[in-house]
Amino acid sequence: GAAPAVAPVPAPAMAAGPSGSSSSSRRLLLFLLLLPLLGLRGRGQGFGQTRFICTSVPLDGDMCAATAPGTGSAEELKSTVLQLRETVLQQKETIMNQKDTIRELTAKLGRCESQSVLETSPAEKGGGAGRKGGFSKNTMGDLSRSPAAETLSQLGQTLQSLKTRLENLEQFSRMNSSSQTNNLKDILQNKIDDLERQVLSRVNSLEEGKFNPKNESEERGKIESTLTSLHQRISDLEKGQKDNRPPDRFQLTFPLRTNYMYAKVKKSLPEMYAFSVCMWIKSSASPGMGTPFSYAVPGQANELVLIEWGNNPMEILINDKVAKLPFVINDGKWHHICVTWTTRDGVWEAYQDGTQTGNGENLAPYHPIKPQGVLVLGQEQDTLGGGFDATQAFVGELAHFNMWDRKLSPGEVYSLATCSSKALSGNVIAWAEANIDIYGGATKWTFEACRQLN
């Protein structure tokens, strides 16, 4: 609390003490004169126009025992001095705390200012995150989103990859010189040129400061639609070259961290009391490769999710319960991973490249995986089949996603990781082009990892 004010007196007189105590008098006088400068005020009155009576005290005397006319007993004066001293200490502590707060706020302001220079238009989506069970809604909100210039650069890389695929079709066109094939190639080339002009226009708008965030959603929607259409037309042409390719010899590529590139498995999951999910995966994305897959059911967006976000390790979520997985795979190389789980005691195992690297229990025990949901590759769902957040998108390549309704044996996992001819396909979800729909410019390529191993 605030310290009581020293009682003022109307008279300006000063009592004289013994001549041998002048030094002590000066010290006490200096102390009392400094009190108003310390800003020590009572709640009812201040020191603004107040005068003080100063009494000299002998060198061997007790300062607190000295009394001035009209100031009360020695005990009252002693109590007042102690309270003033306590107030000084409290105010000193408050000042130190305020200095710490100022330093913290200054640091935060500096971070905000540095990010605002890189930040582009408003966030693509306000709030969706994957981990809603005991976690903040925006699980990666502390991560800065990709600047617009970087996003446009990545988009340009995607267009370049589509151009490369189109150029690869030229040889096929020469071998099959039908006018229909040539016309399709010309149409696709024109579409790519149009997209490149749109990207260049947006880059110029950013550089000239003419970029209007209000038009961001509309412009991006047009480009997304064109990318999807373009990819589909190229895929149709490529089918003429790949009729002899096995139906499972393909991979999905997600080159950008967006909220619109994804693949959807046409088939849903049955009710499962155990499962094994395995896939080949390749990524060098940082921080975190994102969400390789997510399965949502009505009323629970996190029924079954595999996610690596921020600087956290990869995690498996079952009904919002979490287990950390000991995977080290974001080195830009192909890795085979498997996770098995049984509802009994929530026992789980994790395999990387055919070897068990971790296990645990009590992961959503006695909770069966619910049926009739939506299985998405490359994005984390906040709503059934949607609610994607770009910060949680998977960036990289994915292939041979298979799921079983039982726990695989270590030998079966090893066969998958070594591309053995004895390897089984998933009895719940099998990796086949006919089972996968792709959206937003995600692409399909021939899977090469097993060919390299063999």
XYZ file of C-alpha atoms in Angstrom:
454
model
C 0.000 0.000 0.000
C 0.909 3.647 -0.121
C 2.923 5.156 2.761
C 1.281 7.677 5.115
C 2.302 11.298 4.652
C 4.504 13.015 7.201
C 2.399 15.443 9.166
C 3.037 19.041 8.069
C 3.392 21.917 10.492
C 2.708 25.565 9.804
C 5.845 26.974 11.415
C 9.095 27.101 9.442
C 11.190 27.092 12.614
C 14.098 24.757 13.138
C 15.214 23.662 16.552
C 18.873 24.027 17.333
C 20.779 21.118 18.740
C 24.189 20.856 20.392
C 27.040 22.285 18.401
C 28.770 18.900 18.211
C 25.908 17.336 16.262
C 25.924 19.541 13.131
C 27.018 16.660 10.890
C 24.163 14.463 12.060
C 21.742 17.356 11.587
C 22.836 17.818 8.029
C 22.331 14.140 7.296
C 18.814 14.084 8.712
C 17.952 17.335 6.954
C 19.179 15.924 3.644
C 17.132 12.741 4.158
C 13.928 14.642 4.842
C 14.458 17.023 1.916
C 14.966 14.097 -0.458
C 11.711 12.382 0.489
C 9.494 14.542 -1.806
C 11.856 13.871 -4.725
C 11.264 10.121 -4.378
C 7.602 10.664 -5.185
C 6.385 9.141 -1.925
C 2.844 10.381 -1.517
C -0.014 9.348 0.672
C -3.443 8.685 -0.635
C -4.999 11.699 0.982
C -2.297 14.365 0.680
C 1.137 15.009 -0.903
C 4.210 17.033 -0.123
C 3.527 19.735 -2.683
C 3.344 22.819 -0.402
C 4.378 21.168 2.880
C 7.216 22.328 5.143
C 9.023 20.112 7.637
C 10.492 20.738 11.049
C 13.944 19.232 11.298
C 15.502 18.370 14.615
C 19.204 17.789 15.003
C 20.174 14.552 16.683
C 23.456 13.912 18.533
C 25.922 11.535 16.935
C 25.266 8.933 19.625
C 21.546 9.589 19.724
C 18.632 7.603 18.319
C 17.189 9.397 15.320
C 13.854 7.652 15.717
C 13.662 8.780 19.326
C 13.811 12.466 18.378
C 10.492 14.255 18.247
C 9.445 17.434 16.570
C 6.705 19.739 17.832
C 3.347 18.542 16.608
C 4.551 15.291 15.088
C 3.422 12.919 17.796
C 5.356 10.352 19.805
C 8.685 8.789 18.912
C 6.963 5.489 18.156
C 4.690 7.149 15.590
C 7.634 8.787 13.851
C 9.576 5.533 13.864
C 6.591 3.711 12.336
C 6.284 6.359 9.653
C 9.938 6.096 8.676
C 9.723 2.298 8.457
C 6.651 2.503 6.283
C 8.343 4.998 3.992
C 11.329 2.717 3.698
C 9.084 -0.222 2.809
C 7.350 1.886 0.163
C 10.685 2.801 -1.416
C 11.606 -0.873 -1.676
C 8.207 -1.750 -3.165
C 8.492 1.003 -5.747
C 12.013 -0.107 -6.632
C 10.725 -3.645 -7.209
C 7.849 -2.322 -9.339
C 10.268 -0.328 -11.490
C 12.427 -3.415 -12.065
C 9.377 -5.439 -13.078
C 8.291 -2.709 -15.457
C 11.735 -2.659 -17.032
C 11.511 -6.412 -17.661
C 8.061 -5.978 -19.214
C 9.306 -3.160 -21.438
C 12.213 -5.280 -22.654
C 9.877 -8.194 -23.422
C 7.385 -6.010 -25.288
C 10.183 -4.336 -27.231
C 11.485 -7.720 -28.349
C 7.995 -8.838 -29.409
C 7.455 -5.586 -31.287
C 10.739 -6.082 -33.107
C 9.685 -9.564 -34.187
C 6.316 -8.301 -35.364
C 7.916 -5.492 -37.347
C 10.407 -7.833 -38.997
C 7.641 -10.260 -39.930
C 5.348 -7.549 -41.257
C 7.968 -6.751 -43.874
C 7.846 -10.320 -45.148
C 4.168 -10.950 -44.536
C 1.903 -10.882 -47.533
C -1.841 -10.561 -47.677
C -3.968 -11.747 -44.742
C -3.575 -15.349 -43.685
C -5.103 -17.792 -46.054
C -7.240 -19.233 -43.346
C -7.866 -18.021 -39.861
C -7.579 -20.756 -37.492
C -7.630 -24.206 -38.543
C -5.341 -26.515 -36.946
C -5.157 -30.128 -36.535
C -4.697 -30.707 -32.876
C -7.791 -29.621 -31.079
C -7.590 -31.983 -28.143
C -5.970 -29.974 -25.378
C -4.055 -27.769 -27.805
C -4.487 -24.327 -29.296
C -6.772 -24.097 -32.311
C -4.011 -22.793 -34.533
C -1.316 -25.325 -33.845
C 1.174 -23.611 -36.072
C 0.108 -20.051 -35.700
C 3.526 -19.131 -34.341
C 5.077 -19.992 -37.695
C 5.367 -17.306 -40.322
C 3.600 -18.083 -43.552
C 5.444 -18.127 -46.852
C 5.852 -14.642 -48.296
C 3.865 -14.008 -51.438
C 6.990 -13.679 -53.558
C 8.225 -17.073 -52.372
C 4.809 -18.641 -52.992
C 4.734 -17.239 -56.499
C 8.233 -18.555 -57.094
C 7.126 -22.017 -55.995
C 4.095 -21.743 -58.217
C 6.409 -20.964 -61.089
C 8.324 -24.148 -60.306
C 5.089 -26.121 -60.509
C 4.329 -24.604 -63.894
C 7.823 -25.486 -65.029
C 7.302 -29.114 -63.995
C 4.088 -29.206 -66.009
C 5.929 -27.737 -68.985
C 8.554 -30.458 -68.668
C 5.858 -33.112 -68.697
C 4.329 -31.496 -71.750
C 7.673 -31.430 -73.520
C 8.095 -35.119 -72.783
C 4.884 -35.669 -74.696
C 6.362 -34.177 -77.858
C 8.250 -37.325 -78.667
C 5.060 -39.308 -78.239
C 3.305 -36.793 -80.496
C 5.891 -37.312 -83.226
C 5.335 -41.030 -83.034
C 1.586 -40.503 -83.164
C 1.145 -37.560 -85.495
C -2.621 -37.382 -85.276
C -4.000 -33.869 -85.545
C -6.003 -34.389 -82.344
C -2.862 -35.000 -80.239
C -1.087 -32.001 -81.758
C -4.101 -29.775 -81.127
C -4.268 -30.874 -77.495
C -0.567 -30.149 -77.052
C -0.979 -26.662 -78.518
C -3.952 -25.920 -76.261
C -2.033 -27.040 -73.174
C 1.012 -24.986 -74.167
C -1.186 -21.906 -74.508
C -2.683 -22.522 -71.072
C 0.763 -22.779 -69.513
C 1.805 -19.548 -71.211
C -1.316 -17.826 -69.837
C -0.543 -19.050 -66.338
C 3.028 -17.820 -66.559
C 1.759 -14.391 -67.591
C -0.591 -14.346 -64.583
C 2.239 -15.247 -62.202
C 4.515 -12.596 -63.750
C 1.749 -10.018 -63.438
C 1.292 -10.809 -59.750
C 5.035 -10.558 -59.108
C 5.131 -7.162 -60.833
C 2.139 -6.008 -58.776
C 3.932 -6.985 -55.579
C 7.119 -5.185 -56.588
C 5.230 -2.023 -57.532
C 3.104 -2.073 -54.371
C -0.115 -2.395 -56.353
C -1.091 -5.778 -54.947
C -4.623 -5.712 -53.593
C -5.183 -8.344 -50.871
C -8.945 -8.283 -51.512
C -8.401 -9.846 -54.914
C -6.010 -12.494 -53.605
C -8.653 -15.176 -53.054
C -10.294 -14.640 -56.433
C -7.002 -14.621 -58.342
C -5.694 -17.665 -56.546
C -8.940 -19.504 -57.194
C -8.581 -18.928 -60.927
C -5.008 -20.200 -60.944
C -5.920 -23.244 -58.841
C -8.756 -24.116 -61.202
C -6.519 -23.751 -64.239
C -3.783 -25.850 -62.618
C -6.227 -28.658 -61.859
C -7.611 -28.587 -65.380
C -4.131 -28.422 -66.873
C -2.898 -31.341 -64.827
C -5.903 -33.434 -65.818
C -5.391 -32.797 -69.534
C -1.689 -33.664 -69.312
C -2.498 -36.794 -67.319
C -4.957 -37.854 -70.011
C -2.248 -37.496 -72.639
C 0.292 -39.322 -70.507
C -2.002 -42.310 -70.163
C -1.253 -43.102 -73.779
C 2.360 -43.676 -72.777
C 1.744 -45.492 -69.505
C -0.818 -48.104 -70.352
C 1.751 -50.809 -69.596
C 2.712 -49.376 -66.202
C 1.512 -51.307 -63.116
C -1.423 -49.532 -61.428
C 0.539 -49.034 -58.182
C 3.772 -47.726 -59.755
C 3.089 -44.045 -59.173
C 3.775 -41.334 -56.616
C 2.053 -38.100 -55.596
C 4.025 -34.863 -55.559
C 3.041 -31.848 -53.446
C 5.590 -29.148 -54.364
C 3.971 -26.222 -52.505
C 2.789 -25.505 -48.969
C -0.765 -24.541 -49.917
C -4.287 -25.145 -48.670
C -5.531 -26.450 -52.005
C -3.145 -29.192 -53.193
C -4.282 -32.590 -51.951
C -5.401 -36.080 -52.912
C -8.537 -37.821 -51.735
C -8.937 -41.558 -51.294
C -12.206 -42.605 -52.908
C -12.849 -45.316 -50.338
C -13.623 -44.683 -46.668
C -12.486 -46.800 -43.722
C -14.525 -49.440 -41.916
C -14.714 -49.643 -38.145
C -11.304 -50.919 -37.049
C -10.015 -52.249 -33.747
C -6.472 -52.452 -35.122
C -4.645 -51.063 -38.128
C -1.334 -50.839 -39.912
C -0.602 -47.924 -42.217
C 2.528 -47.878 -44.377
C 3.890 -45.600 -47.104
C 6.967 -44.379 -48.898
C 7.710 -40.739 -48.186
C 10.277 -38.173 -49.307
C 10.589 -34.597 -48.063
C 13.097 -31.933 -47.125
C 10.513 -29.360 -46.001
C 11.323 -27.202 -42.992
C 10.035 -26.544 -40.443
C 8.070 -29.774 -40.485
C 6.978 -31.704 -43.565
C 3.291 -31.233 -42.720
C 0.503 -33.823 -42.875
C 1.000 -36.925 -45.036
C -2.581 -38.025 -44.335
C -5.622 -37.248 -42.199
C -8.838 -39.169 -41.610
C -11.867 -37.268 -40.296
C -15.305 -38.523 -39.296
C -18.458 -36.564 -38.413
C -17.853 -34.862 -35.074
C -14.121 -35.677 -34.940
C -11.692 -34.117 -37.411
C -8.723 -35.863 -35.776
C -9.888 -39.461 -35.859
C -6.583 -40.599 -37.388
C -3.832 -38.159 -38.416
C -0.111 -38.352 -39.169
C 1.490 -34.913 -38.832
C 4.856 -33.199 -38.406
C 4.459 -29.476 -37.774
C 6.895 -26.809 -36.700
C 9.936 -28.180 -34.925
C 7.955 -30.976 -33.292
C 8.624 -34.641 -34.079
C 6.184 -36.547 -36.244
C 3.056 -37.557 -34.337
C 0.185 -39.985 -34.771
C -3.200 -38.762 -33.517
C -6.075 -41.132 -32.758
C -9.284 -39.516 -31.523
C -7.188 -36.471 -30.551
C -4.804 -38.565 -28.419
C -1.137 -38.160 -29.395
C 1.977 -40.326 -29.582
C 5.338 -38.958 -30.729
C 7.044 -41.067 -33.385
C 10.862 -41.442 -33.548
C 11.132 -40.834 -37.301
C 14.020 -38.944 -38.914
C 12.979 -38.608 -42.537
C 13.081 -35.014 -43.762
C 16.471 -35.376 -45.472
C 15.188 -35.322 -49.051
C 15.562 -39.094 -49.443
C 12.969 -41.840 -49.826
C 12.034 -43.571 -46.570
C 9.538 -46.309 -45.838
C 7.496 -45.830 -42.655
C 4.843 -47.945 -40.944
C 2.703 -47.436 -37.850
C 0.729 -50.275 -36.281
C -1.873 -49.973 -33.501
C -4.359 -52.070 -31.583
C -7.211 -50.743 -29.493
C -6.373 -53.182 -26.699
C -4.300 -51.071 -24.288
C -3.601 -48.663 -27.170
C -0.361 -50.455 -28.087
C 1.525 -48.957 -31.056
C 4.741 -49.628 -32.968
C 6.702 -47.461 -35.415
C 8.956 -48.743 -38.214
C 11.370 -46.795 -40.406
C 13.014 -48.439 -43.423
C 11.970 -51.899 -42.229
C 13.304 -51.577 -38.661
C 11.249 -50.935 -35.536
C 12.339 -47.603 -34.063
C 9.774 -47.109 -31.307
C 6.726 -48.418 -29.495
C 4.352 -47.510 -26.716
C 0.911 -48.017 -25.248
C -2.117 -46.172 -23.880
C -2.747 -44.421 -27.211
C -6.553 -44.041 -27.348
C -7.062 -47.451 -25.701
C -10.352 -49.240 -26.428
C -11.409 -46.622 -28.960
C -12.236 -48.200 -32.343
C -11.481 -46.208 -35.488
C -14.873 -44.956 -36.644
C -16.208 -45.673 -40.141
C -17.740 -43.479 -42.866
C -15.132 -40.730 -42.790
C -12.970 -38.912 -45.342
C -9.336 -39.876 -45.966
C -7.160 -37.080 -47.407
C -3.509 -37.228 -48.440
C -1.407 -34.084 -48.128
C -3.646 -31.934 -45.901
C -4.931 -31.816 -42.316
C -8.712 -31.576 -42.002
C -10.414 -29.230 -39.557
C -13.829 -30.077 -40.961
C -15.033 -33.218 -42.697
C -13.218 -33.217 -46.037
C -11.939 -29.625 -45.764
C -10.826 -26.787 -43.511
C -7.244 -27.046 -44.745
C -4.469 -24.860 -43.330
C -1.456 -24.154 -45.554
C 0.909 -24.244 -42.566
C 0.034 -27.908 -42.031
C 0.160 -29.000 -45.672
C 2.487 -31.818 -46.657
C 5.384 -30.807 -48.904
C 7.181 -33.631 -50.660
C 6.438 -36.916 -52.383
C 4.329 -39.839 -51.222
C 3.757 -43.320 -52.633
C 2.454 -46.797 -51.810
C 0.029 -45.676 -49.111
C -1.522 -48.930 -47.868
C -3.699 -49.716 -44.873
C -4.677 -52.951 -43.165
C -7.212 -53.676 -40.431
C -4.688 -55.697 -38.447
C -1.202 -55.422 -37.020
C 1.498 -56.359 -39.526
C 4.359 -58.581 -38.430
C 7.953 -57.276 -38.498
C 8.636 -59.601 -41.430
C 5.730 -58.179 -43.436
C 6.918 -54.639 -42.759
C 10.439 -55.554 -43.876
C 9.112 -57.005 -47.132
C 7.343 -53.728 -47.854
C 10.434 -51.639 -47.041
C 12.654 -53.744 -49.319
C 10.132 -53.821 -52.205
C 9.938 -57.588 -52.016
C 7.683 -59.386 -54.436
C 6.123 -61.002 -51.360
C 4.899 -57.640 -50.079
C 1.141 -57.429 -49.632
C -1.226 -54.630 -50.627
C -3.498 -53.129 -48.007
C -6.769 -55.001 -47.485
C -8.500 -51.765 -46.410
C -6.771 -49.225 -48.679
C -4.619 -50.445 -51.565
C -2.360 -48.103 -53.514
C -3.775 -47.814 -57.027
C -4.340 -44.874 -59.356
C -8.006 -45.746 -59.695
C -8.463 -45.262 -55.929
C -7.031 -41.727 -55.780
C -8.396 -38.366 -56.941
C -6.006 -35.399 -56.972
C -6.787 -31.681 -56.707
C -5.151 -28.268 -56.890
C -2.178 -29.135 -59.083
C -0.735 -32.047 -57.096
C 0.876 -34.333 -59.646
C 1.382 -38.027 -60.332
C 4.740 -39.376 -61.424
C 6.243 -42.793 -61.906
C 7.466 -44.185 -58.571
C 11.228 -44.709 -58.616
C 12.210 -45.677 -55.050
C 11.649 -49.416 -55.442
C 13.371 -49.416 -58.827
C 16.433 -47.860 -57.181
C 16.425 -50.498 -54.444
C 16.120 -53.318 -56.959
